[in-house]
């Protein structure tokens, strides 16, 4: 199968480049930036993309690829840092410049290949503090912005191109078209990649890893990620898979019954473990959000260890880890990315857990997982359930987790979901939930003064969880949500609406 290789220089969005290219039906694979040129040549890529990254090319320890890659004769596209690295390596000049962050107008000067069939002016997403001052010999400017004279450059003779902006993020108009033009028109890669191919490859990979006689323990939550993981593993090894559903006391309202019913309908009957008391006991005096995540990850591991001892032996633990989990935990393939926050199924598993980890979805984004779920026969209402974090309501409760805040968060979130569904908005947004902390505000109940909790509502739109924007809900819908929460949830006096996008915020508050 034809492939485009993306070299990761530490960008938070490096794998998003792969995803956008795969959307065009072309297989893309992420590799570390320091891969040997001979190894890369042996993979026979149709094209190579250099990702962005946090470094500056003129720094002494800046990550630089094997220079021989530039002579392999395959098309190359550099994005942001990758663009600057190309300029630097090929004899141009890169210097510190006025920082350009956010949306900018891109004016296309040459629409013959990379910008083929794209309108003359588009909005693009910039995120850089360095810029090209002088171009290498053979390069010409293909597009510019008000602040960047060389926002896009190309040397057509060598088929080497650079973009100062990020075509992979949703904020760039026609960004996917630009990547398609590179992969399909410039690299001549065949459009052979599909999710059905992924299923076949994933099942084959699982069978290759899990040897005859070995058994797999799968932690299922009812979310689409762990559900698809279980179905893939079950398809690969059958009854050598054992699923467990752990109630950590931090679930949404009514979730236990919904999860068990769902798996029974899919022909997989998980073991149910009520571990809520032990989780809540360990969290009761913890304020720090990172510590909460790590505690939950460790306690999950202890529950799994108990399951291995009682129902084992098992050699593997299957998890529904997705790539956004990996990169937000700083586990970039290039080891250059920053840690945003730990995920219990990435950074929180302690070394003493004596199980090998099986993560068949590690290279996918949520919308791709949903495509896989449909191909595996998962009912549509299960496919479209909103994502729910592994640590559950603990990350939506700011400060210490208490019974009162759990009650408020659980019930208020249910009201948000009910009202969105009633108004036809539930399937239009990515996630919707309530947040509660220790802040209190004065309210009036009847004729009396009360001092109650402030509940914040978070509703976001997204395609892949890497970027997100707050949903512009109708005021009438917000009013119904607020009225129901203050009337039906004891101890709440104020309801607020969160209007921060990602970035700079994350979707979950902690």
Coordinates of C-alpha atoms in Angstrom, one line a residue:
X1 CA 0.0 0.0 0.0
X2 CA 1.3 3.5 -0.9
X3 CA 2.2 5.5 2.2
X4 CA 3.1 9.0 3.2
X5 CA 5.6 9.2 6.2
X6 CA 5.3 12.0 8.7
X7 CA 8.4 12.7 10.8
X8 CA 7.5 14.0 14.3
X9 CA 9.5 16.9 15.6
X10 CA 7.4 17.2 18.7
X11 CA 4.3 19.0 17.5
X12 CA 1.1 18.5 19.6
X13 CA -0.6 18.1 16.1
X14 CA 2.0 15.8 14.5
X15 CA -0.4 12.8 14.3
X16 CA -3.2 15.0 13.1
X17 CA -1.2 15.4 9.9
X18 CA -1.4 11.7 9.5
X19 CA -5.1 11.7 10.2
X20 CA -5.9 14.4 7.6
X21 CA -3.9 12.6 5.0
X22 CA -5.7 9.3 5.8
X23 CA -9.0 11.2 5.3
X24 CA -8.0 11.5 1.7
X25 CA -7.7 7.7 1.4
X26 CA -3.9 7.7 1.6
X27 CA -2.2 5.7 4.3
X28 CA 0.1 7.9 6.5
X29 CA 2.4 6.8 9.2
X30 CA 4.1 8.7 12.0
X31 CA 7.8 8.1 12.7
X32 CA 10.5 9.8 14.8
X33 CA 12.4 12.7 13.2
X34 CA 15.8 11.0 13.8
X35 CA 15.0 7.9 11.7
X36 CA 18.0 6.8 9.6
X37 CA 17.7 7.8 5.9
X38 CA 18.4 4.3 4.8
X39 CA 15.7 2.9 7.0
X40 CA 13.3 5.4 5.7
X41 CA 14.2 4.7 2.1
X42 CA 13.6 1.0 2.7
X43 CA 10.0 1.8 3.6
X44 CA 9.5 3.2 0.0
X45 CA 7.4 6.2 1.0
X46 CA 5.6 8.1 -1.7
X47 CA 6.2 11.3 0.2
X48 CA 7.6 12.7 3.5
X49 CA 6.2 15.4 5.7
X50 CA 8.2 17.2 8.4
X51 CA 5.9 18.2 11.3
X52 CA 5.9 21.3 13.4
X53 CA 7.6 21.4 16.8
X54 CA 8.5 23.7 19.8
X55 CA 12.2 24.2 19.0
X56 CA 14.0 26.9 17.0
X57 CA 16.2 25.6 14.1
X58 CA 19.1 27.9 15.0
X59 CA 19.4 26.5 18.6
X60 CA 22.4 24.2 19.2
X61 CA 20.2 21.3 20.3
X62 CA 17.4 21.7 17.7
X63 CA 16.1 18.4 16.3
X64 CA 17.4 18.0 12.7
X65 CA 16.6 15.1 10.5
X66 CA 19.2 12.9 8.7
X67 CA 20.4 15.3 5.9
X68 CA 20.4 12.4 3.4
X69 CA 16.6 12.4 3.5
X70 CA 16.6 15.5 1.4
X71 CA 18.3 13.5 -1.4
X72 CA 16.0 10.5 -1.5
X73 CA 14.2 12.0 -4.5
X74 CA 10.7 11.7 -2.9
X75 CA 8.5 14.8 -2.4
X76 CA 8.9 16.6 0.9
X77 CA 6.5 19.0 2.7
X78 CA 7.7 20.9 5.8
X79 CA 5.1 22.4 8.2
X80 CA 5.9 25.2 10.6
X81 CA 9.1 24.0 12.3
X82 CA 9.5 21.5 9.4
X83 CA 9.3 24.4 6.9
X84 CA 11.9 26.4 8.8
X85 CA 14.2 23.4 9.1
X86 CA 14.1 22.9 5.3
X87 CA 15.0 26.6 4.8
X88 CA 17.8 26.3 7.3
X89 CA 19.2 23.0 6.0
X90 CA 19.1 24.0 2.3
X91 CA 21.0 27.3 2.8
X92 CA 18.4 29.9 3.6
X93 CA 18.1 32.0 6.7
X94 CA 15.6 31.6 9.6
X95 CA 15.5 34.2 12.4
X96 CA 13.3 35.1 15.3
X97 CA 10.3 37.1 14.2
X98 CA 7.3 38.8 15.5
X99 CA 5.2 36.0 17.0
X100 CA 2.2 35.1 14.8
X101 CA -0.4 33.0 16.6
X102 CA -4.0 32.3 15.5
X103 CA -5.9 33.0 12.4
X104 CA -4.4 34.9 9.5
X105 CA -5.4 35.6 5.9
X106 CA -3.3 33.6 3.4
X107 CA -2.9 35.2 -0.1
X108 CA -2.0 32.6 -2.7
X109 CA 0.5 33.7 -5.3
X110 CA 0.8 30.5 -7.2
X111 CA -2.0 28.0 -7.5
X112 CA -0.5 25.5 -9.9
X113 CA 0.1 22.4 -7.7
X114 CA 0.0 22.6 -3.8
X115 CA -2.8 25.2 -4.0
X116 CA -4.6 23.7 -7.0
X117 CA -8.3 24.4 -7.0
X118 CA -8.1 26.5 -3.9
X119 CA -9.5 30.1 -3.8
X120 CA -7.0 33.0 -3.9
X121 CA -7.5 34.0 -0.2
X122 CA -8.1 31.6 2.7
X123 CA -7.9 31.7 6.5
X124 CA -4.9 29.8 7.9
X125 CA -3.8 28.9 11.4
X126 CA -0.4 30.3 12.4
X127 CA 1.7 29.3 15.5
X128 CA 5.3 30.4 15.3
X129 CA 7.9 32.8 16.6
X130 CA 10.5 32.2 13.9
X131 CA 10.3 32.8 10.2
X132 CA 12.3 32.6 7.0
X133 CA 14.2 35.7 6.2
X134 CA 16.0 34.5 3.1
X135 CA 15.0 31.5 0.9
X136 CA 17.3 28.8 -0.3
X137 CA 18.3 28.7 -4.0
X138 CA 15.7 27.3 -6.2
X139 CA 12.7 28.1 -4.0
X140 CA 10.0 30.6 -4.8
X141 CA 7.1 32.0 -2.7
X142 CA 3.8 30.3 -3.3
X143 CA 1.7 32.2 -0.7
X144 CA 2.1 35.0 1.9
X145 CA 0.3 36.6 4.8
X146 CA 0.6 40.2 6.1
X147 CA 3.3 39.1 8.6
X148 CA 5.0 36.3 6.6
X149 CA 6.3 37.0 3.2
X150 CA 7.1 33.2 2.7
X151 CA 4.1 31.5 4.3
X152 CA 4.3 28.9 1.6
X153 CA 7.4 28.1 -0.6
X154 CA 8.3 25.5 -3.1
X155 CA 11.2 24.1 -5.2
X156 CA 9.3 22.2 -8.0
X157 CA 12.4 20.8 -9.5
X158 CA 13.2 18.9 -6.3
X159 CA 9.5 18.6 -5.3
X160 CA 10.3 20.2 -1.9
X161 CA 7.6 22.4 -0.3
X162 CA 7.2 24.4 3.0
X163 CA 4.2 25.8 4.8
X164 CA 4.6 28.2 7.7
X165 CA 1.0 27.6 8.7
X166 CA -0.7 24.5 9.9
X167 CA -2.9 22.9 7.2
X168 CA -3.7 19.9 9.5
X169 CA -5.9 21.9 12.0
X170 CA -9.5 22.6 11.4
X171 CA -8.9 26.4 11.7
X172 CA -7.2 26.4 8.3
X173 CA -9.6 26.6 5.4
X174 CA -9.0 24.0 2.7
X175 CA -6.2 22.5 4.8
X176 CA -7.2 19.0 4.0
X177 CA -7.3 20.0 0.3
X178 CA -3.8 21.2 0.5
X179 CA -2.6 18.0 2.1
X180 CA -4.5 16.0 -0.6
X181 CA -2.8 18.0 -3.3
X182 CA 0.5 17.1 -1.8
X183 CA -0.2 13.4 -1.2
X184 CA -2.2 12.6 -4.3
X185 CA -1.2 15.1 -7.0
X186 CA 2.5 15.8 -6.1
X187 CA 3.4 12.4 -4.5
X188 CA 1.0 10.4 -6.8
X189 CA 0.0 8.2 -3.8
X190 CA -2.9 5.8 -4.5
X191 CA -6.0 6.3 -2.3
X192 CA -6.2 2.8 -0.8
X193 CA -6.6 3.4 2.9
X194 CA -9.9 2.7 4.6
X195 CA -11.2 1.8 8.1
X196 CA -12.1 -1.7 6.8
X197 CA -8.4 -2.1 6.0
X198 CA -7.6 -0.9 9.5
X199 CA -9.8 -3.6 11.0
X200 CA -8.1 -6.3 9.0
X201 CA -4.7 -5.0 10.0
X202 CA -5.6 -4.6 13.7
X203 CA -7.0 -8.1 14.0
X204 CA -3.8 -9.4 12.2
X205 CA -1.6 -7.4 14.6
X206 CA -3.4 -8.7 17.7
X207 CA -3.1 -12.2 16.5
X208 CA 0.6 -11.7 15.9
X209 CA 1.2 -10.3 19.4
X210 CA -1.0 -12.5 21.5
X211 CA 0.6 -16.0 21.2
X212 CA -1.4 -19.3 21.4
X213 CA -2.4 -19.9 25.0
X214 CA -2.1 -16.3 26.1
X215 CA -5.2 -14.6 27.5
X216 CA -6.2 -10.9 27.4
X217 CA -8.0 -8.9 30.1
X218 CA -9.9 -5.9 28.7
X219 CA -11.0 -3.0 30.9
X220 CA -14.3 -1.8 29.4
X221 CA -16.2 1.4 30.4
X222 CA -19.0 1.4 27.9
X223 CA -17.4 4.2 25.9
X224 CA -16.8 3.7 22.2
X225 CA -13.0 3.3 22.6
X226 CA -13.0 0.4 25.0
X227 CA -16.1 -1.2 23.3
X228 CA -14.3 -1.2 19.9
X229 CA -11.1 -2.4 21.5
X230 CA -13.0 -5.4 23.0
X231 CA -14.7 -6.2 19.7
X232 CA -11.4 -6.2 17.8
X233 CA -9.7 -8.3 20.4
X234 CA -12.6 -10.7 20.5
X235 CA -12.6 -11.0 16.7
X236 CA -8.9 -11.8 16.9
X237 CA -8.7 -14.3 19.8
X238 CA -12.3 -15.2 20.7
X239 CA -12.9 -16.5 24.3
X240 CA -9.3 -15.9 25.3
X241 CA -10.6 -12.4 26.0
X242 CA -12.1 -11.6 29.4
X243 CA -13.8 -8.2 29.9
X244 CA -14.2 -6.5 33.2
X245 CA -16.3 -3.4 34.0
X246 CA -15.1 -1.5 37.0
X247 CA -17.4 0.9 38.8
X248 CA -15.1 3.4 40.4
X249 CA -17.9 5.4 41.8
X250 CA -17.3 8.2 39.4
X251 CA -19.7 7.2 36.6
X252 CA -22.5 9.2 35.0
X253 CA -26.1 8.7 36.2
X254 CA -27.4 5.3 35.4
X255 CA -24.3 4.2 33.6
X256 CA -23.8 0.9 35.3
X257 CA -27.0 -0.6 33.9
X258 CA -26.5 0.9 30.4
X259 CA -23.0 -0.5 30.1
X260 CA -23.9 -4.0 31.1
X261 CA -27.0 -4.1 28.9
X262 CA -24.9 -2.8 26.0
X263 CA -22.3 -5.5 26.2
X264 CA -24.8 -8.3 26.7
X265 CA -26.4 -7.1 23.4
X266 CA -23.0 -7.3 21.7
X267 CA -22.5 -10.9 22.8
X268 CA -19.8 -10.1 25.4
X269 CA -20.6 -10.5 29.1
X270 CA -18.2 -8.5 31.2
X271 CA -17.4 -9.2 34.9
X272 CA -18.8 -6.4 37.0
X273 CA -16.6 -5.1 39.8
X274 CA -18.0 -2.5 42.2
X275 CA -14.8 -0.8 43.5
X276 CA -16.4 2.6 44.2
X277 CA -15.6 2.5 47.9
X278 CA -11.9 2.0 47.5
X279 CA -11.6 4.7 44.8
X280 CA -13.4 7.3 46.7
X281 CA -11.5 6.5 49.9
X282 CA -8.2 7.2 48.1
X283 CA -9.5 10.4 46.6
X284 CA -11.1 11.9 49.6
X285 CA -8.3 14.3 50.7
X286 CA -6.8 15.0 47.2
X287 CA -7.0 18.5 45.6
X288 CA -4.4 18.3 42.9
X289 CA -5.9 17.3 39.5
X290 CA -2.7 15.5 38.3
X291 CA -2.5 13.6 41.5
X292 CA -6.2 12.6 41.2
X293 CA -5.5 11.2 37.7
X294 CA -2.5 9.2 38.8
X295 CA -4.3 7.8 41.9
X296 CA -7.2 6.6 39.7
X297 CA -4.7 5.0 37.2
X298 CA -2.9 3.2 40.0
X299 CA -6.1 2.1 41.7
X300 CA -7.4 0.7 38.3
X301 CA -4.1 -1.2 38.1
X302 CA -4.7 -2.7 41.6
X303 CA -8.2 -3.7 40.6
X304 CA -6.8 -5.4 37.5
X305 CA -4.1 -7.1 39.5
X306 CA -6.8 -8.5 41.8
X307 CA -8.7 -9.7 38.7
X308 CA -5.6 -11.4 37.3
X309 CA -5.0 -13.2 40.6
X310 CA -8.6 -14.3 41.0
X311 CA -9.5 -15.1 37.3
X312 CA -6.1 -15.4 35.6
X313 CA -3.6 -16.0 34.5
X314 CA -3.6 -13.2 31.9
X315 CA -0.7 -12.0 30.0
X316 CA -2.2 -8.9 28.3
X317 CA -4.3 -5.9 29.3
X318 CA -6.3 -4.4 26.4
X319 CA -7.1 -0.7 26.6
X320 CA -8.9 1.8 24.4
X321 CA -6.1 4.4 24.3
X322 CA -6.4 6.9 21.4
X323 CA -3.7 9.1 20.1
X324 CA -5.0 12.3 21.7
X325 CA -4.5 10.5 25.1
X326 CA -1.0 9.7 24.1
X327 CA 0.2 13.1 22.9
X328 CA -1.5 15.0 25.8
X329 CA 0.5 12.8 28.1
X330 CA 3.7 13.9 26.4
X331 CA 4.3 10.4 24.9
X332 CA 5.1 11.9 21.5
X333 CA 6.9 9.4 19.2
X334 CA 9.8 12.0 18.9
X335 CA 9.9 12.6 22.7
X336 CA 9.9 16.3 22.0
X337 CA 6.3 17.0 23.0
X338 CA 5.2 18.7 26.2
X339 CA 3.0 16.9 28.8
X340 CA -0.5 18.6 29.0
X341 CA -2.0 16.1 31.5
X342 CA -1.6 12.5 32.4
X343 CA -4.2 9.9 31.3
X344 CA -4.8 7.0 33.5
X345 CA -4.5 4.6 30.6
X346 CA -1.2 6.1 29.3
X347 CA 0.9 7.6 32.1
X348 CA -0.9 6.3 35.2
X349 CA -0.2 2.6 35.0
X350 CA 2.5 1.7 37.5
X351 CA 5.5 -0.4 36.5
X352 CA 4.6 -3.2 39.0
X353 CA 1.5 -4.1 36.9
X354 CA 2.8 -7.3 35.4
X355 CA 0.8 -7.2 32.2
X356 CA 1.8 -6.3 28.6
X357 CA -0.4 -3.6 27.2
X358 CA -2.5 -4.1 24.0
X359 CA -3.7 -0.8 22.5
X360 CA -5.2 -1.5 19.0
X361 CA -6.6 2.0 18.7
X362 CA -3.5 3.9 19.7
X363 CA -3.1 5.5 16.3
X364 CA -6.7 6.6 15.8
X365 CA -8.8 9.6 16.6
X366 CA -12.3 9.4 17.9
X367 CA -14.2 9.9 14.7
X368 CA -12.1 7.2 13.1
X369 CA -13.0 4.9 16.0
X370 CA -16.7 5.6 15.4
X371 CA -16.2 4.6 11.7
X372 CA -14.7 1.3 12.9
X373 CA -17.5 0.8 15.4
X374 CA -20.1 1.1 12.6
X375 CA -18.3 -1.4 10.5
X376 CA -18.2 -3.8 13.5
X377 CA -22.0 -3.5 13.9
X378 CA -22.2 -1.3 17.0
X379 CA -25.7 0.3 17.2
X380 CA -25.8 3.9 16.2
X381 CA -27.0 5.2 19.6
X382 CA -23.9 3.6 21.2
X383 CA -21.6 5.0 18.5
X384 CA -22.8 8.6 19.1
X385 CA -22.5 8.6 22.9
X386 CA -20.4 11.5 24.1
X387 CA -16.8 10.7 25.1
X388 CA -16.4 10.2 28.9
X389 CA -13.0 10.4 30.5
X390 CA -11.5 7.3 32.2
X391 CA -11.2 9.0 35.6
X392 CA -14.9 9.9 35.3
X393 CA -16.4 12.7 37.2
X394 CA -13.2 13.1 39.2
X395 CA -11.8 15.4 36.5
X396 CA -15.1 17.4 36.4
X397 CA -15.0 18.0 40.1
X398 CA -12.6 20.8 40.9
X399 CA -10.9 20.3 44.2
X400 CA -11.7 17.4 46.5
X401 CA -14.1 14.7 45.4
X402 CA -17.0 14.7 47.9
X403 CA -20.4 12.9 48.0
X404 CA -22.1 16.2 47.7
X405 CA -20.1 17.4 44.6
X406 CA -20.5 14.0 43.0
X407 CA -24.3 14.1 43.4
X408 CA -24.4 17.6 42.0
X409 CA -22.1 16.9 39.1
X410 CA -23.8 13.6 38.2
X411 CA -27.4 15.0 38.2
X412 CA -26.5 18.3 36.6
X413 CA -24.7 16.5 33.7
X414 CA -27.7 14.3 33.2
X415 CA -30.0 17.4 32.9
X416 CA -27.6 18.9 30.3
X417 CA -27.7 15.7 28.2
X418 CA -31.5 15.4 28.5
X419 CA -32.1 19.0 27.4
X420 CA -29.6 18.8 24.5
X421 CA -31.3 15.6 23.3
X422 CA -34.8 17.2 23.6
X423 CA -33.6 20.2 21.6
X424 CA -31.9 18.2 18.9
X425 CA -28.5 19.3 19.9
X426 CA -27.0 16.2 21.5
X427 CA -25.7 14.7 18.2
X428 CA -24.5 18.1 17.0
X429 CA -21.9 18.6 19.7
X430 CA -18.8 16.6 20.8
X431 CA -19.2 16.7 24.5
X432 CA -21.6 18.2 27.1
X433 CA -21.3 18.1 30.8
X434 CA -21.4 19.9 34.2
X435 CA -18.5 21.0 36.3
X436 CA -18.6 21.7 40.0
X437 CA -16.0 23.0 42.4
X438 CA -15.8 24.7 45.8
X439 CA -17.0 28.1 44.7
X440 CA -20.3 29.2 46.2
X441 CA -22.7 32.0 45.4
X442 CA -25.7 33.5 47.2
X443 CA -29.1 32.7 45.9
X444 CA -32.7 33.1 47.0
X445 CA -35.0 30.1 47.6
X446 CA -38.5 31.1 48.4
X447 CA -38.0 34.1 50.7
X448 CA -34.8 32.8 52.2
X449 CA -31.1 33.4 51.5
X450 CA -29.1 30.3 50.5
X451 CA -25.4 29.8 49.9
X452 CA -25.0 27.2 47.1
X453 CA -22.6 25.8 44.6
X454 CA -21.7 27.3 41.3
X455 CA -22.2 24.8 38.4
X456 CA -20.4 25.4 35.1
X457 CA -21.7 23.9 31.9
X458 CA -19.2 22.8 29.2
X459 CA -20.5 22.1 25.7
X460 CA -18.0 21.9 22.8
X461 CA -17.9 21.2 19.1
X462 CA -15.0 19.2 17.7
X463 CA -14.0 16.7 15.1
X464 CA -11.1 14.9 16.8
X465 CA -10.7 16.4 20.3
X466 CA -7.3 17.9 19.3
X467 CA -9.0 21.3 18.8
X468 CA -12.5 22.3 20.0
X469 CA -14.7 25.3 20.1
X470 CA -17.5 26.1 22.6
X471 CA -21.0 25.5 21.2
X472 CA -23.1 28.5 20.5
X473 CA -26.3 27.1 22.1
X474 CA -29.6 29.0 21.8
X475 CA -30.2 31.2 24.8
X476 CA -33.5 29.6 25.3
X477 CA -31.8 26.2 25.7
X478 CA -29.3 27.6 28.1
X479 CA -32.1 29.1 30.1
X480 CA -33.9 25.7 30.3
X481 CA -30.7 24.0 31.5
X482 CA -30.1 26.6 34.1
X483 CA -33.6 26.6 35.4
X484 CA -33.7 22.8 35.7
X485 CA -30.4 22.6 37.5
X486 CA -31.2 25.3 40.0
X487 CA -34.7 23.9 40.6
X488 CA -33.9 20.2 40.6
X489 CA -30.4 19.9 42.1
X490 CA -30.2 20.7 45.8
X491 CA -27.4 23.0 46.8
X492 CA -26.9 24.9 43.5
X493 CA -27.6 28.6 43.2
X494 CA -25.7 29.7 40.1
X495 CA -25.2 28.1 36.6
X496 CA -22.5 29.5 34.3
X497 CA -21.5 28.6 30.7
X498 CA -17.8 28.0 29.7
X499 CA -16.8 29.8 26.5
X500 CA -13.1 28.9 26.3
X501 CA -12.0 27.0 23.2
X502 CA -9.2 24.4 22.8
X503 CA -6.5 25.8 22.6
X504 CA -5.9 27.5 24.9
X505 CA -8.1 25.5 27.2
X506 CA -8.5 21.7 27.3
X507 CA -12.0 20.2 26.9
X508 CA -12.0 18.6 30.4
X509 CA -11.4 21.1 33.2
X510 CA -8.7 18.8 34.9

